[in-house]
mmCIF file of C-alpha atoms in Angstrom:
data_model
loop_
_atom_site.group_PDB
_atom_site.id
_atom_site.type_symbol
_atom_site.label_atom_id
_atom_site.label_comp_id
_atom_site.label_asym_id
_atom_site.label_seq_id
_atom_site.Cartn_x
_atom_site.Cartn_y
_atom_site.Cartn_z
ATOM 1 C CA UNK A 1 50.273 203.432 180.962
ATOM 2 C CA UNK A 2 47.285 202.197 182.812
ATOM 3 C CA UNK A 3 45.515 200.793 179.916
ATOM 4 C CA UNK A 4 48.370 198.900 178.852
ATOM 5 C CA UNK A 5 48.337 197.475 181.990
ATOM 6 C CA UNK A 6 44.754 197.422 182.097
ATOM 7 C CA UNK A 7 45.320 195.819 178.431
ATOM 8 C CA UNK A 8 47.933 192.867 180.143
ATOM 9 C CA UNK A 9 45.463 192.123 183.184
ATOM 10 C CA UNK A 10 42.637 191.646 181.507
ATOM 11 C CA UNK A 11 44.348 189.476 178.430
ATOM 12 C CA UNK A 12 46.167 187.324 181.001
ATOM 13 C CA UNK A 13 42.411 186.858 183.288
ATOM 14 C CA UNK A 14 40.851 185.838 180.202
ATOM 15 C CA UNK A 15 43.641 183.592 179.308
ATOM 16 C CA UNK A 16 43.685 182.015 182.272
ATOM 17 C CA UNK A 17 39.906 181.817 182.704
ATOM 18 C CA UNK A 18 39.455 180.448 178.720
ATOM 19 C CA UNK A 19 39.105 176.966 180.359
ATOM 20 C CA UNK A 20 36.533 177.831 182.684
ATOM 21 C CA UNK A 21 34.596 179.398 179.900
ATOM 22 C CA UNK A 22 35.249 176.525 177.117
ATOM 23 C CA UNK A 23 33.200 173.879 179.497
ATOM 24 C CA UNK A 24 30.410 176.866 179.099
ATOM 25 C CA UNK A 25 30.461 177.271 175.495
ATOM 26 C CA UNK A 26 30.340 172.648 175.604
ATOM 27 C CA UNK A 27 26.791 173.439 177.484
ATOM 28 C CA UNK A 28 25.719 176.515 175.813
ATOM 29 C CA UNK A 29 27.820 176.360 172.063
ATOM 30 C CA UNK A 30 28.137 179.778 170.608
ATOM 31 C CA UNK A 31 26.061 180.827 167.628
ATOM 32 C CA UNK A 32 29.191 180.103 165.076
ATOM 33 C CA UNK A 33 29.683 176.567 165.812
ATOM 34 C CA UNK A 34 25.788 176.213 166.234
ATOM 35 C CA UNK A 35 26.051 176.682 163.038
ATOM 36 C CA UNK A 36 29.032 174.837 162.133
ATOM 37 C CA UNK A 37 30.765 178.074 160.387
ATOM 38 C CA UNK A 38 34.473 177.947 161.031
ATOM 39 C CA UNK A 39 35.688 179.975 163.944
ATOM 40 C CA UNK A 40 38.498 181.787 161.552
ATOM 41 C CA UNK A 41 35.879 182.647 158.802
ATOM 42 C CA UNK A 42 34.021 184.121 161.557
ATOM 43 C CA UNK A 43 36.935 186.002 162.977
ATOM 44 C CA UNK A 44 37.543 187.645 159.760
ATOM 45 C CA UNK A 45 34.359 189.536 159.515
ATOM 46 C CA UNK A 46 34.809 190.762 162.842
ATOM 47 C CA UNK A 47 34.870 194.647 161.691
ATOM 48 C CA UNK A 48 35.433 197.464 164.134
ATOM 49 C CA UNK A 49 32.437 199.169 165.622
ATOM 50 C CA UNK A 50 30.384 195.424 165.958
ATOM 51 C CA UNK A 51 28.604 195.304 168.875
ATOM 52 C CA UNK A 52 29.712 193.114 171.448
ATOM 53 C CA UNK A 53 27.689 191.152 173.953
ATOM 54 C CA UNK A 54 28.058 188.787 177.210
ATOM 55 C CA UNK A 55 26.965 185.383 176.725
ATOM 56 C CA UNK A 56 23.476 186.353 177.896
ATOM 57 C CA UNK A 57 22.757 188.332 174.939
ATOM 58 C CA UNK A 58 23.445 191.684 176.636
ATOM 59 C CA UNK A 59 25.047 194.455 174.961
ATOM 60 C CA UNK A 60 28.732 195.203 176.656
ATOM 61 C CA UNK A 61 30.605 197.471 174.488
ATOM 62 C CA UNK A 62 32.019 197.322 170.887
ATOM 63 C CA UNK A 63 35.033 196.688 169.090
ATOM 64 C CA UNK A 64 37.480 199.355 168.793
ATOM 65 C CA UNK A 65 40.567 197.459 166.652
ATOM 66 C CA UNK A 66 41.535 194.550 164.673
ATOM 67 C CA UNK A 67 44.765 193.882 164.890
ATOM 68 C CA UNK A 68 47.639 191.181 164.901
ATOM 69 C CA UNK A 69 49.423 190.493 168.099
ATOM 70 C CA UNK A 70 53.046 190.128 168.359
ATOM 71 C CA UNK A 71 52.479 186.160 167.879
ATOM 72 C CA UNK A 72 50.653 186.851 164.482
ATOM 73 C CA UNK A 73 47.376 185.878 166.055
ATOM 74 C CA UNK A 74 44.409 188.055 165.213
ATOM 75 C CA UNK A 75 43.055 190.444 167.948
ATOM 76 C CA UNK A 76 39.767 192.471 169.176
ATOM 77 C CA UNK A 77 40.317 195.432 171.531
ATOM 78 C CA UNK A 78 36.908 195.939 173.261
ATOM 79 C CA UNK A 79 35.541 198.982 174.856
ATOM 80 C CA UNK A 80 33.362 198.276 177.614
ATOM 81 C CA UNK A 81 32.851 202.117 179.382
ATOM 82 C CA UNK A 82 35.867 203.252 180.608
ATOM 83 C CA UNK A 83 37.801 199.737 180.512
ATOM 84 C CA UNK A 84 39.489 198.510 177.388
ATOM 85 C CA UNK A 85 40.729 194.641 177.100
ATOM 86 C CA UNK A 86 41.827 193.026 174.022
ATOM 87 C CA UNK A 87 40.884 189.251 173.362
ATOM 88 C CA UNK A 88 41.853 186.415 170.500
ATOM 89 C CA UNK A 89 38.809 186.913 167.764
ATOM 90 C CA UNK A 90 38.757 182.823 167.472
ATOM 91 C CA UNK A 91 37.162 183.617 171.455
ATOM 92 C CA UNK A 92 34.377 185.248 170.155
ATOM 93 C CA UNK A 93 31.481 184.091 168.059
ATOM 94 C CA UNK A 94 30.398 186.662 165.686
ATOM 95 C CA UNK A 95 26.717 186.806 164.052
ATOM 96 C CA UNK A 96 24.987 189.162 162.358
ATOM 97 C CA UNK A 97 27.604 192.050 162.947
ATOM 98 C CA UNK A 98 28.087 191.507 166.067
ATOM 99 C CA UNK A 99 30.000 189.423 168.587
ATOM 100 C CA UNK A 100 29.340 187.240 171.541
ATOM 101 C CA UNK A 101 32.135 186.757 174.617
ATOM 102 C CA UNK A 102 31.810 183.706 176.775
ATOM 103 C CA UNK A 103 31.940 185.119 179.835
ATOM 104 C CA UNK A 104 28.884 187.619 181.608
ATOM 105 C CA UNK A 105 29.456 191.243 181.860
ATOM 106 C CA UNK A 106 29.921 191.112 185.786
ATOM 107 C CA UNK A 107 32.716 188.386 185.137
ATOM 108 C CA UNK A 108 34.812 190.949 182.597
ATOM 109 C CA UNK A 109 34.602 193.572 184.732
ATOM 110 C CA UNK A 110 35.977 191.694 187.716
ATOM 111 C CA UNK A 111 38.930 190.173 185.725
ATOM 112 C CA UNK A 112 39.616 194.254 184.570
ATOM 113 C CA UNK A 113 39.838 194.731 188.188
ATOM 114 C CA UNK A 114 42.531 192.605 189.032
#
């Protein structure tokens, strides 16, 4: 029961954080639309067990499932540790096998708090 919930809280911070994070990725665009790949070609190699890391290049976790939400929209559930929080793949910019999160590993971990 507590994941789910940890699963909710953390899907509805980054939600409601995306904003905050999109005038990031305007300074600092992630390496998919660097190179001008499209964000649902890039979503679709997503693979479980990629590496995922913040936006400063640090390793936070990995992907442990691909799925599609209830909406139809494709999903990542990451492990970071003990925490688990699932995210939209077009969020993420993946290169190389792995995948990059707008946000820093300190600023994940306090939305997973709340």
């Amino acid at each position: 029961m507590r994941s789910i919930l940890t699963f909710g809280a953390a899907a509805l911070a980054i939600s409601l954080a995306a904003p905050a994070f999109a005038q990031d990725a305007a300074e600092n665009p992630p390496a998919a639309s660097v190179q001008g790949s499209d964000a649902s070609a890039a979503a679709a190699t997503l693979a479980v067990g990629a590496t995922v890391k913040d936006k400063t290049g640090a390793v936070i976790g990995s992907v442990s499932a691909v799925k599609l939400d209830a909406a139809g929209k494709q999903v990542a559930t990451i492990k970071m540790g003990e925490d688990s929080f699932t995210v939209d793949t077009d969020k993420l910019a993946v290169a190389d096998g792995s995948a990059t999160i707008n946000a820093t590993a300190d600023e994940l971990k306090a939305m997973l708090q709340k």
